[in-house]
mmCIF file of C-alpha atoms and ligand atoms in Angstrom:
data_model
loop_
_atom_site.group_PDB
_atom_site.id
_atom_site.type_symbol
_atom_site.label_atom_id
_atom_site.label_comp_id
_atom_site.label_asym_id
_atom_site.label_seq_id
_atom_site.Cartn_x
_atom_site.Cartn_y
_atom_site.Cartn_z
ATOM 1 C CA UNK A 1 19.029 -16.192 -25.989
ATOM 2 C CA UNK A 2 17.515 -18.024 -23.526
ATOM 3 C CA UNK A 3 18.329 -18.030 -19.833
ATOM 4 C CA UNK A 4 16.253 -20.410 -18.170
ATOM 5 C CA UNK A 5 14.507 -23.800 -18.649
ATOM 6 C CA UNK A 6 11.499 -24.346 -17.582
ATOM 7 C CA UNK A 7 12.794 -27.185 -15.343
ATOM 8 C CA UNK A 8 15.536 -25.092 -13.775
ATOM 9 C CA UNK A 9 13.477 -22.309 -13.321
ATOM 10 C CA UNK A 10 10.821 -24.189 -11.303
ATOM 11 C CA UNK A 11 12.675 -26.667 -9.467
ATOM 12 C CA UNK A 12 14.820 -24.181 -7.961
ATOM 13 C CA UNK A 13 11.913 -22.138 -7.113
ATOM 14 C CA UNK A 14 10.761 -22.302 -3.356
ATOM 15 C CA UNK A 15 7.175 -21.217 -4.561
ATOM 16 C CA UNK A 16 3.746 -22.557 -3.858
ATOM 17 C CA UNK A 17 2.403 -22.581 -7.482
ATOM 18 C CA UNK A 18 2.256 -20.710 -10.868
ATOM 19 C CA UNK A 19 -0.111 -20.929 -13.602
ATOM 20 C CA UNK A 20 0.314 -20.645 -17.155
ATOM 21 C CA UNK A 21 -1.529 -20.077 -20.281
ATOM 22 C CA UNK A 22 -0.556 -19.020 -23.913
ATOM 23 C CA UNK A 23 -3.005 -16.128 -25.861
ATOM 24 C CA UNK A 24 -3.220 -17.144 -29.245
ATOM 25 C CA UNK A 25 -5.439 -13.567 -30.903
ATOM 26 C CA UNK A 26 -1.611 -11.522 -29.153
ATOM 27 C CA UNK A 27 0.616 -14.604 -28.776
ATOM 28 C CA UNK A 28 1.457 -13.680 -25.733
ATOM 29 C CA UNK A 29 2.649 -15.997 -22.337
ATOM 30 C CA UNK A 30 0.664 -15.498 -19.616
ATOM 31 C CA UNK A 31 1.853 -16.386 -15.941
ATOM 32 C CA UNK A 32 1.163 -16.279 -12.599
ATOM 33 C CA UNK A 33 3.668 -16.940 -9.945
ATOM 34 C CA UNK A 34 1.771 -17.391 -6.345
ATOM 35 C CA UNK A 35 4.889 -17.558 -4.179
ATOM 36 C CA UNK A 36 3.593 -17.770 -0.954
ATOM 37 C CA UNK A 37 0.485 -17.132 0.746
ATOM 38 C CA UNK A 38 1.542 -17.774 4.751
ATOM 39 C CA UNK A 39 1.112 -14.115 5.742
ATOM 40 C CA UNK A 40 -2.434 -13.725 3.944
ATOM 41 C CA UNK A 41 -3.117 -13.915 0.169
ATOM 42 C CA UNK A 42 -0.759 -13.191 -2.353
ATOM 43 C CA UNK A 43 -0.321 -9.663 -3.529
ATOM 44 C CA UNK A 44 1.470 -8.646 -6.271
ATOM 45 C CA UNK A 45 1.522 -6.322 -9.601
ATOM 46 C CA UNK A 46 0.820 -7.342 -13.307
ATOM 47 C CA UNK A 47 3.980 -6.517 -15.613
ATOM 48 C CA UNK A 48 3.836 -6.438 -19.270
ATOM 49 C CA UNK A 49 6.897 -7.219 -20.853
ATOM 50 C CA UNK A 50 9.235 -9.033 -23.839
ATOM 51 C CA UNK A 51 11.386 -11.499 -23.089
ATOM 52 C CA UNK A 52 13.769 -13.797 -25.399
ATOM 53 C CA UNK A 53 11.739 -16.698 -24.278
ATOM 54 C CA UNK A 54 8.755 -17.895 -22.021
ATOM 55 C CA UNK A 55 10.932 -19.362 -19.333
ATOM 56 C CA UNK A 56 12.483 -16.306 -19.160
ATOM 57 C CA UNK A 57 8.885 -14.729 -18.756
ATOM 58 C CA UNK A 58 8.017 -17.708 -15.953
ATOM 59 C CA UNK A 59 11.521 -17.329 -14.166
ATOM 60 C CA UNK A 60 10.935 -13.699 -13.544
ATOM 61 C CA UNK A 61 7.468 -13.590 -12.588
ATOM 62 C CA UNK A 62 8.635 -16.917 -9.884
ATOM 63 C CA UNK A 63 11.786 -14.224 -8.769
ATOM 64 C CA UNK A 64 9.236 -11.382 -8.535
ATOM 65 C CA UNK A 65 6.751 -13.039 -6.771
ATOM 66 C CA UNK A 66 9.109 -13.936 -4.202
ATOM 67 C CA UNK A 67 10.673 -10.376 -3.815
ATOM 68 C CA UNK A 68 7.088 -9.569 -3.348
ATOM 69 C CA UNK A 69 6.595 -11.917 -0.179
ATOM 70 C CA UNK A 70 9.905 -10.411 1.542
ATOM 71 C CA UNK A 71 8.442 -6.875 1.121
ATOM 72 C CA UNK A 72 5.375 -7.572 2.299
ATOM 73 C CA UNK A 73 6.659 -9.449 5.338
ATOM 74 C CA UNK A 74 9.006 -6.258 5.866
ATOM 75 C CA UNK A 75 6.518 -3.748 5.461
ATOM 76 C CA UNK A 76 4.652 -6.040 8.372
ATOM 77 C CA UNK A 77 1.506 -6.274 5.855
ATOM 78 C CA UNK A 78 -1.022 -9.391 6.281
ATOM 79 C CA UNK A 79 -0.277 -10.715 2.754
ATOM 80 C CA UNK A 80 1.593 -12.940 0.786
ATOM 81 C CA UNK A 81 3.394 -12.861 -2.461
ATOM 82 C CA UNK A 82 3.337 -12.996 -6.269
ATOM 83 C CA UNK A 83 3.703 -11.309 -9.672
ATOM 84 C CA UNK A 84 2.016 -12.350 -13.269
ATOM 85 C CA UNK A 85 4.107 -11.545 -16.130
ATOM 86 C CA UNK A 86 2.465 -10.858 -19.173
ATOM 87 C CA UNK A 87 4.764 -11.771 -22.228
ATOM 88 C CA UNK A 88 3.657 -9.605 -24.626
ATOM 89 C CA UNK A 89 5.871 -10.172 -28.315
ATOM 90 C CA UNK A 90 5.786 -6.531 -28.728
ATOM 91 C CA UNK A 91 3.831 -3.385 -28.275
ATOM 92 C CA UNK A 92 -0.117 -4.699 -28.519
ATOM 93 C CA UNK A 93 -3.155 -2.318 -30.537
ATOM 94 C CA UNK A 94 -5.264 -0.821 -27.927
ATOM 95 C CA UNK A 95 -8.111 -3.570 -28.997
ATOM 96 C CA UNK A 96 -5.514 -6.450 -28.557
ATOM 97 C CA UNK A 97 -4.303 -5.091 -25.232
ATOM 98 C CA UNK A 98 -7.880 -4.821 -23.924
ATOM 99 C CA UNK A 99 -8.705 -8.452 -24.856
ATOM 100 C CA UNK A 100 -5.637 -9.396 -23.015
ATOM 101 C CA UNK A 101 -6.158 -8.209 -19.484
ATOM 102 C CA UNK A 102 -9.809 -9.127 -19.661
ATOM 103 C CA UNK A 103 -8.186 -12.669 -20.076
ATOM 104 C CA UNK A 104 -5.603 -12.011 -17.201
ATOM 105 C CA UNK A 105 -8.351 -10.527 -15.232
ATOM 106 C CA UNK A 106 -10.249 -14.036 -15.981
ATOM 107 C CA UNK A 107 -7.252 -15.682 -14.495
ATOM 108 C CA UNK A 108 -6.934 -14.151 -11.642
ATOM 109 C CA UNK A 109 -10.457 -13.992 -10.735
ATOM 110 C CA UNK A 110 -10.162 -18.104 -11.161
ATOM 111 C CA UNK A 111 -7.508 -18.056 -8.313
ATOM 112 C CA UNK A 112 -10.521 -16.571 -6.325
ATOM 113 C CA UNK A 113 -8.757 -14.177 -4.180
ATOM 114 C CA UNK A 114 -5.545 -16.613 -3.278
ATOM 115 C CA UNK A 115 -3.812 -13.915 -5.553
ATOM 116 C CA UNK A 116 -4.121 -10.188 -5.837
ATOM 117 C CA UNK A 117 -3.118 -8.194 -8.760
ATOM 118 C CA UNK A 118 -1.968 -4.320 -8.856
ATOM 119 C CA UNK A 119 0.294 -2.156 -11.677
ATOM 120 C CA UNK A 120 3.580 -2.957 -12.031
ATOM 121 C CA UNK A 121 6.129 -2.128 -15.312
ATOM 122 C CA UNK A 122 4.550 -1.000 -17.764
ATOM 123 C CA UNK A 123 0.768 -1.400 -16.330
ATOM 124 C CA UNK A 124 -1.484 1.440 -14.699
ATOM 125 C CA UNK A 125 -4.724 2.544 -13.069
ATOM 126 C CA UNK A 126 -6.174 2.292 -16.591
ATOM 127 C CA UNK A 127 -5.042 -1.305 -16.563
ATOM 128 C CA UNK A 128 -6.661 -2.020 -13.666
ATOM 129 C CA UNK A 129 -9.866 -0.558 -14.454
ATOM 130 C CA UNK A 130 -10.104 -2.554 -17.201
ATOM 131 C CA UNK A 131 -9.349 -6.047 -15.020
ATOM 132 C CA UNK A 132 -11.940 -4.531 -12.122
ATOM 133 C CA UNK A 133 -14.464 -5.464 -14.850
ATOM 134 C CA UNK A 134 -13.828 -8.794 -14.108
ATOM 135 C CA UNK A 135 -12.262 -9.396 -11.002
ATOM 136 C CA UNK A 136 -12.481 -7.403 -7.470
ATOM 137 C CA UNK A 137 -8.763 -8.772 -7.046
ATOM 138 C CA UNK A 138 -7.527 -5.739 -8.370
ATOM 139 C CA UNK A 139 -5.846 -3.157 -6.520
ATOM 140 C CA UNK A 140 -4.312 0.337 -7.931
ATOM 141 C CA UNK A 141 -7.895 1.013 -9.915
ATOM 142 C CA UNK A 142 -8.362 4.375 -10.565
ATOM 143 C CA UNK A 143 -10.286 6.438 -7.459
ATOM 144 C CA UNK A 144 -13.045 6.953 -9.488
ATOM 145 C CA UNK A 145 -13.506 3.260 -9.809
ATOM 146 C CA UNK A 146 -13.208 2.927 -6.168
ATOM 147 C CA UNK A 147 -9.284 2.159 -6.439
ATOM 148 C CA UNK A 148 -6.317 3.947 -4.719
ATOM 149 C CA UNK A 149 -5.229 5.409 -7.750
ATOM 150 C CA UNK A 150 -1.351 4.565 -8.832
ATOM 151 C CA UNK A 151 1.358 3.450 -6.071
ATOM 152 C CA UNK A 152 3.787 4.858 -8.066
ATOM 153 C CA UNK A 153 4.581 8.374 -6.729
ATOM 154 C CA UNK A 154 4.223 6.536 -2.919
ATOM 155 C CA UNK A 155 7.081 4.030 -4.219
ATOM 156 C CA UNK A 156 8.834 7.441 -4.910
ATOM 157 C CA UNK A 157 8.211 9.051 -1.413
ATOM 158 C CA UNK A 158 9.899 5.882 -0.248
ATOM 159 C CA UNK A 159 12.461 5.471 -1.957
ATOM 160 C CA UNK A 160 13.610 9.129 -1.203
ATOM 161 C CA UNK A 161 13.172 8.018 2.712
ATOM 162 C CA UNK A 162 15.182 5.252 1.597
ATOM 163 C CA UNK A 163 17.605 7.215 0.037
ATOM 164 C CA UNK A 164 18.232 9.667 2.959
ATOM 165 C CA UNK A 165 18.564 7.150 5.413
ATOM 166 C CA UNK A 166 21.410 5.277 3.371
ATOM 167 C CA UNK A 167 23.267 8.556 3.073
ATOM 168 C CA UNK A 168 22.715 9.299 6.635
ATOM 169 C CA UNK A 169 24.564 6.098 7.068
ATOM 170 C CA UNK A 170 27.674 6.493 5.066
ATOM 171 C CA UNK A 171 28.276 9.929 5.041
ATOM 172 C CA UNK A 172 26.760 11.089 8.952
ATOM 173 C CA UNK A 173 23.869 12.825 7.780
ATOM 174 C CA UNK A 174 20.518 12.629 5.390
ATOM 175 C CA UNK A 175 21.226 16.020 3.922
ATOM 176 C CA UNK A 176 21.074 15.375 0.216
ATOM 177 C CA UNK A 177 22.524 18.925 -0.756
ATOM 178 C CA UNK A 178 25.197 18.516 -3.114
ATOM 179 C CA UNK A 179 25.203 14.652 -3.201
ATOM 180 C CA UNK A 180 24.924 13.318 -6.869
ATOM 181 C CA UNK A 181 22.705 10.517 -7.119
ATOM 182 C CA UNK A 182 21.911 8.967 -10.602
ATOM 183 C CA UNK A 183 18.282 7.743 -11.135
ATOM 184 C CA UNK A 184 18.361 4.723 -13.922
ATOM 185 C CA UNK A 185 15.058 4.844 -15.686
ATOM 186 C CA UNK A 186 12.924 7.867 -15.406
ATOM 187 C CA UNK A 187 8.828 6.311 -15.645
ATOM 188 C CA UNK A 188 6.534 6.068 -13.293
ATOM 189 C CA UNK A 189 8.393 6.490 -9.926
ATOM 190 C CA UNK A 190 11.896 7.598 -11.207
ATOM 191 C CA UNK A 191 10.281 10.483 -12.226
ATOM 192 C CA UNK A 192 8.738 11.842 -9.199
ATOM 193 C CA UNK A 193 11.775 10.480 -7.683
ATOM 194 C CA UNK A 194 13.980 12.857 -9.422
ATOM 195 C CA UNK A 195 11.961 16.379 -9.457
ATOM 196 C CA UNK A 196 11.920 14.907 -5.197
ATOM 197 C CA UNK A 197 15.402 14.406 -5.198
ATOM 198 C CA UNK A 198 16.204 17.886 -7.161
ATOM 199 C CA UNK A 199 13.741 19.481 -4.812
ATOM 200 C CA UNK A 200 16.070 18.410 -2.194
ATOM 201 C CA UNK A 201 19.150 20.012 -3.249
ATOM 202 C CA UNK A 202 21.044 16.803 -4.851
ATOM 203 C CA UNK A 203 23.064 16.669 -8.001
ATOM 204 C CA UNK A 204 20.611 14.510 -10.060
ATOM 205 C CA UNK A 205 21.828 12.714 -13.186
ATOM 206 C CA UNK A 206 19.562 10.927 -14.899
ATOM 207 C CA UNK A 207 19.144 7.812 -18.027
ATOM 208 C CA UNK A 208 16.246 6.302 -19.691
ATOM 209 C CA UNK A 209 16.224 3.761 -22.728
ATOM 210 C CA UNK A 210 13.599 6.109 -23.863
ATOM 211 C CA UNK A 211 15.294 9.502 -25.358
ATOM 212 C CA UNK A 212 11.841 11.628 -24.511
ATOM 213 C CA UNK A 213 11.925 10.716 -21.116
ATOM 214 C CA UNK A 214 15.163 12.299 -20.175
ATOM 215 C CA UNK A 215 15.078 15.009 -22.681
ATOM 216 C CA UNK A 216 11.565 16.076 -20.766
ATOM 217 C CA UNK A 217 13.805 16.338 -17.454
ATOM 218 C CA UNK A 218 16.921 17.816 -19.033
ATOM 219 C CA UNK A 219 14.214 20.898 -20.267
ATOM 220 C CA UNK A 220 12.667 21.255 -17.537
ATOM 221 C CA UNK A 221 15.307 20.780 -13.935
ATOM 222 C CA UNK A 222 18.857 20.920 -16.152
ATOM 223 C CA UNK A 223 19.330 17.457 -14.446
ATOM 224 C CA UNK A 224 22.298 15.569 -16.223
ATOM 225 C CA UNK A 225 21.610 12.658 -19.080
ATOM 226 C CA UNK A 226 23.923 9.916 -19.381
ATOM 227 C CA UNK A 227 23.854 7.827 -21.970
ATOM 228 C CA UNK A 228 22.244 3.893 -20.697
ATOM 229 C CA UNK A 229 25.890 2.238 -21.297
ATOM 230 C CA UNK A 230 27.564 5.218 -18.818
ATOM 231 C CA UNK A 231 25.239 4.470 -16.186
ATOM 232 C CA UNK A 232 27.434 1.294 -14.108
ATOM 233 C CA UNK A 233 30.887 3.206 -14.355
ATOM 234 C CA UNK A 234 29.397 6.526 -12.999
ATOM 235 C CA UNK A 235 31.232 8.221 -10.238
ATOM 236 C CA UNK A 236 27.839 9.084 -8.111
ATOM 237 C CA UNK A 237 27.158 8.892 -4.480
ATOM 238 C CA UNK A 238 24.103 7.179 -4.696
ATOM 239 C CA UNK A 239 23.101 5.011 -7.706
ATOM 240 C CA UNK A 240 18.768 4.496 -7.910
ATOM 241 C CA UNK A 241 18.289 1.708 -10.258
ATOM 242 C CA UNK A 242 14.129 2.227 -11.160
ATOM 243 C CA UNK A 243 14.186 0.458 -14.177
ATOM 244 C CA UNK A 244 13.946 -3.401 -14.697
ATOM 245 C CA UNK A 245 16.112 -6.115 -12.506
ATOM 246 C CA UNK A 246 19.270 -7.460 -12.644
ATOM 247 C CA UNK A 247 21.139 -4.823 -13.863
ATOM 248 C CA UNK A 248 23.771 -5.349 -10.349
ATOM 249 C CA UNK A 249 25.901 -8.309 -11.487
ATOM 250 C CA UNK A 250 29.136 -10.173 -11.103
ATOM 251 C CA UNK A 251 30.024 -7.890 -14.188
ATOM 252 C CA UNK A 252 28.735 -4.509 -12.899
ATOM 253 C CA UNK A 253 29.648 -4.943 -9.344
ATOM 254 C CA UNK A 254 33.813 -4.264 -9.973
ATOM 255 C CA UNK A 255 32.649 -1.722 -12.213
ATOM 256 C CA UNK A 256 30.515 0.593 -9.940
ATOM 257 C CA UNK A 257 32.024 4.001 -8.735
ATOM 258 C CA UNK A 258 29.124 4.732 -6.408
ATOM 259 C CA UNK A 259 29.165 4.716 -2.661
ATOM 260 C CA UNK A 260 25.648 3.096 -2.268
ATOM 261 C CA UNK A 261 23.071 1.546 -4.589
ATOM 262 C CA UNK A 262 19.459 2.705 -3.179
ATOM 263 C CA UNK A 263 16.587 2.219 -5.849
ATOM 264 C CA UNK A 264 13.170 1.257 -6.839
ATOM 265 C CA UNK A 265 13.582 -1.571 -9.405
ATOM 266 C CA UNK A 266 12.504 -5.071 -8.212
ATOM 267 C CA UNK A 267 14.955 -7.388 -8.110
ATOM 268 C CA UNK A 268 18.640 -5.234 -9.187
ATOM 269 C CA UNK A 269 20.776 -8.229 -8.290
ATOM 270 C CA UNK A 270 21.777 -10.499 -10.769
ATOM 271 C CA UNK A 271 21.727 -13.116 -8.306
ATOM 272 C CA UNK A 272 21.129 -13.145 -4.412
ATOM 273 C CA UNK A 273 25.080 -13.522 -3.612
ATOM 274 C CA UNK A 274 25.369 -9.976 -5.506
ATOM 275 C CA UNK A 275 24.437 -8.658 -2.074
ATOM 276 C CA UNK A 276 27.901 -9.859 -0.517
ATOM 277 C CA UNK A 277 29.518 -9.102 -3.944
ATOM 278 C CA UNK A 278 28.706 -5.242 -3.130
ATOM 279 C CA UNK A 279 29.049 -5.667 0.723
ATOM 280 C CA UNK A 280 32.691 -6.683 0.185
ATOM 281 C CA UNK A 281 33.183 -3.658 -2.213
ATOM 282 C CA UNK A 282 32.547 -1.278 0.558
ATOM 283 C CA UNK A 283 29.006 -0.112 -1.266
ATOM 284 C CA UNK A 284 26.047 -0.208 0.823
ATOM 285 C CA UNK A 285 23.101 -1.634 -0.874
ATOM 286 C CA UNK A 286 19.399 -1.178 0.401
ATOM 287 C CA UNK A 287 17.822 -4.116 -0.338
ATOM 288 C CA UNK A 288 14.987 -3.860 -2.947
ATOM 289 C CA UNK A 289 11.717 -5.362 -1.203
ATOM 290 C CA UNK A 290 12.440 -2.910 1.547
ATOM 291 C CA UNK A 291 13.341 0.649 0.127
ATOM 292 C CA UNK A 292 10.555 -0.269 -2.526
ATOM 293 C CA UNK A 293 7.996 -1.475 -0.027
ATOM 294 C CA UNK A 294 5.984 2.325 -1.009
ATOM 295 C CA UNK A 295 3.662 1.205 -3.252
ATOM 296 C CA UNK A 296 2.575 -2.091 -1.521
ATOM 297 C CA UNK A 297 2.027 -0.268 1.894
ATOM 298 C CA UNK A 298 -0.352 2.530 -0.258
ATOM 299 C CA UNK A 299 -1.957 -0.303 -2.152
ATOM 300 C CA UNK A 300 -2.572 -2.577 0.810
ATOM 301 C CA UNK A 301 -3.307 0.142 3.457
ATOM 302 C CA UNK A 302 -5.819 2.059 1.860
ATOM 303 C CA UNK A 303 -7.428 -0.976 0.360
ATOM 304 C CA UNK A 304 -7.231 -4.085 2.393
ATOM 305 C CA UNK A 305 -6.659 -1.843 5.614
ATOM 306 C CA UNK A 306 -8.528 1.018 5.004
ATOM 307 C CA UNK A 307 -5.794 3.049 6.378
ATOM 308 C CA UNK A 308 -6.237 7.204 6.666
ATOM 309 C CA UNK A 309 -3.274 8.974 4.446
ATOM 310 C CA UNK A 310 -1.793 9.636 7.501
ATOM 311 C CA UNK A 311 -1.495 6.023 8.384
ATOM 312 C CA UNK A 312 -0.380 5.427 4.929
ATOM 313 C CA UNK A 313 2.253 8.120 4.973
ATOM 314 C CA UNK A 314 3.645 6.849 8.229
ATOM 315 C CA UNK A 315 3.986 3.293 6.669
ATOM 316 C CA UNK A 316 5.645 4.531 3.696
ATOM 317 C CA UNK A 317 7.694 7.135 5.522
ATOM 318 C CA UNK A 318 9.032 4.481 7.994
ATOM 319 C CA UNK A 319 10.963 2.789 5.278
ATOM 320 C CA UNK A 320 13.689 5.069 6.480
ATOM 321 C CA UNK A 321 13.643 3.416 10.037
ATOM 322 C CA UNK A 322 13.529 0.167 8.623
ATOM 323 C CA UNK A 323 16.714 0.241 6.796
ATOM 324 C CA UNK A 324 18.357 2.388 9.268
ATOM 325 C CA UNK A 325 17.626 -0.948 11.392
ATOM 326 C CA UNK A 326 18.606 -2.924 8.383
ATOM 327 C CA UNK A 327 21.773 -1.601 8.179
ATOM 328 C CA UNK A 328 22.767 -1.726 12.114
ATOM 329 C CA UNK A 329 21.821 -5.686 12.033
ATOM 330 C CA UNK A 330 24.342 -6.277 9.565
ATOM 331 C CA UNK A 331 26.700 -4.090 10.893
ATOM 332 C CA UNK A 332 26.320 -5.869 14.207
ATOM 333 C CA UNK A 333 26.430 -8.948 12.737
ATOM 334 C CA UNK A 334 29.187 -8.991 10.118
ATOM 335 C CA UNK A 335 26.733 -10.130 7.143
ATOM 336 C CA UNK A 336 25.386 -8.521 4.121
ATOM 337 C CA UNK A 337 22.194 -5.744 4.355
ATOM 338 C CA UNK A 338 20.925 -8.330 1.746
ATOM 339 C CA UNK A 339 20.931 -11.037 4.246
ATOM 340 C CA UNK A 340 19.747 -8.635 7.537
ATOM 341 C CA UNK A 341 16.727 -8.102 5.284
ATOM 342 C CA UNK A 342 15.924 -11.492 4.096
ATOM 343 C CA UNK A 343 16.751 -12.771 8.036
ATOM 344 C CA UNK A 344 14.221 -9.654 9.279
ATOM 345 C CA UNK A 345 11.737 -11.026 6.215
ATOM 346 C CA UNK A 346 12.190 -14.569 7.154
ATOM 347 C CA UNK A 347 11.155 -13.870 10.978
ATOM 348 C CA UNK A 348 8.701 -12.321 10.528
ATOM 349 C CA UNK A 349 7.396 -15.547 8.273
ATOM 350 C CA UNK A 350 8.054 -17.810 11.291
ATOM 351 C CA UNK A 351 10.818 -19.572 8.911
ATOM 352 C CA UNK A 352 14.134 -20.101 8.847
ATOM 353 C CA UNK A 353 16.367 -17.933 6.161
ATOM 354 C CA UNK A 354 17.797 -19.493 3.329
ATOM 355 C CA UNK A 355 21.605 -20.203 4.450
ATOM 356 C CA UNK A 356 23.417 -16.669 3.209
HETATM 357 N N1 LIG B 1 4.153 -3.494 -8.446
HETATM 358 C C1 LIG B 1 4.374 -2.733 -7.257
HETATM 359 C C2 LIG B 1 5.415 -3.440 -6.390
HETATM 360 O O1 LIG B 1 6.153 -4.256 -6.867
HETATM 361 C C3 LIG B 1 3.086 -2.379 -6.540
HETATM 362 C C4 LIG B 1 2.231 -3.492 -6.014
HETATM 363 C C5 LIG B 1 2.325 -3.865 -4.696
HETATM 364 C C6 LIG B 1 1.261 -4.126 -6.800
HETATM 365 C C7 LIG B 1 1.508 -4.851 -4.134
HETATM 366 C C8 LIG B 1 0.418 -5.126 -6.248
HETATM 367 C C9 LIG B 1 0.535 -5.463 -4.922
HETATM 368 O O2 LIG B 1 5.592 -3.164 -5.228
#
């Protein structure tokens, strides 16, 4: 079923443009959602997904894009926002999936520059090699292609600062010994996320869609599987979405038995006033463009900065900080952490925040 329309989707969109175009040889949608490009150009990954219909497809690469200019503005880098969404109808052939990001990469080369592409779900370094043949606008290439290699395990590193910060703030300190937190999809950064996390002490429970994935983990640390249906009623301190958005709704919310929801997917909320939803339920929620900002600040800073690693781990480190700041504002203020973040984003883009 669809969701969206293409009307409501881009009439309600405070975006500066996206492009569209349909690949007959894979029949898949291809779009690119340039939200804003006040800060500097627009940066954002390539994801490579199904959806029930193209609007769907358009509405979350718009939503995306848009996360993407709050975390940049957070994260204080010189760049803009926006996503592409691939809408692929199923898993492509290695030959069809080739074709198709030489096209993408032919797309985004056309926006010369205005919009900068890197891996997001279900994309890579490999990916990116493959649009680099193209396009320069292509960060996250592999090193030996003269990339930065993936974001993914820097997303981790901040997401765990993330993580320790938010516990520091509900329970008095950041040690993680003993606290349970439950990491919902175990790929590219929930993974390193988790052996971090067990590394750390915590009780780590773990669920994946894919069966392999966990079972790999369960081997290997003993970490807990729940089944993907257990995962909103779990009794967990800390509750790491790192799978796809909107799994935080007006359904979920009076069903969550966590104390704080602190993880790498983009977009969680089912819709922005989810944020006062959990506020009001007493669970502290770090707001996704910030505790996810890792992979942008490696991406950006070692290859539109050409930041040292230790500049890079400082950025990505500081995430911590930044919500620890987060969370004071709002406390200060009586309002949401979703709304401190957006008011912190929308300051730092010289324009007034959407009214919470
Ligand atoms: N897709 C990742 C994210 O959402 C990494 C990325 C950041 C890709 C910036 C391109 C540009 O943060």
């Amino acid at each position: 079923m669809s969701l969206s329309s293409i009307d409501d989707v881009l009439r309600g969109w405070d975006g500066e443009l996206a492009v569209s175009c349909h690949d007959e040889r894979t029949d898949t949608w291809m779009f690119i959602a340039v939200h804003s490009t006040k800060l500097g150009p627009a940066g954002g990954g390539t994801r490579m997904k199904s959806y029930a219909a193209p609007a769907d497809a358009l509405r979350d690469a718009c939503l995306l894009g848009r996360a993407m200019t709050l975390k940049m503005a957070v994260a204080g880098l010189p760049m803009g926002g926006g996503k592409s969404v691939l809408a692929v109808p199923r898993e492509l052939s290695a030959a069809d999936r080739r074709h198709l990001l030489l096209r993408h990469a032919h797309n985004v080369e056309v926006l010369k520059g205005s919009y900068r592409t890197g891996p997001d779900m279900n994309t890579t370094s490999d990916d990116m090699d493959v649009l680099g043949e193209v396009t320069e606008f292509a960060f996250g290439r592999s090193e030996a292609r003269g990339g930065s290699g993936s974001s993914a395990p820097d997303t981790a590193v901040g997401c765990f600062e993330g993580i320790k910060a938010s516990v520091a703030h509900v329970f008095g300190s950041p040690d993680l010994a003993g606290r349970s937190v439950l990491v919902q999809g175990v790929g590219a950064v929930g993974e390193p996320l988790v052996r971090t996390l067990h590394a750390a002490g915590a009780n780590v429970l773990v669920s994946d869609v894919s069966l392999p994935r966990v079972s790999a983990l369960y081997d290997e640390l003993g970490v807990e599987v729940l089944a993907p249906e257990s995962v909103i009623g779990a009794e967990v301190d800390v509750y790491a979405p790192c799978a796809t958005g909107g799994v935080i709704d007006a359904a979920a919310i009076p069903r969550l038995r966590c104390r704080i929801v602190a993880g790498a997917a983009n977009n969680p909320l089912g819709a922005p006033e989810d944020g006062e939803l959990l506020s009001e339920a007493g669970i502290l929620y770090a707001p996704d463009f910030v505790i996810n900002g890792g992979g942008a600040i490696h991406l950006i800073g070692y290859e539109a900065l050409k930041w040292s690693k230790e500049q890079v781990d400082a950025g990505v480190v500081g995430i911590g900080a930044t919500l620890t700041e987060i969370y004071a504002r709002a406390d200060a203020e009586g309002i949401s952490t979703e709304t401190a973040a957006e008011r912190l984003a929308y300051a730092r883009l010289g324009q007034p925040a959407p009214p919470a």
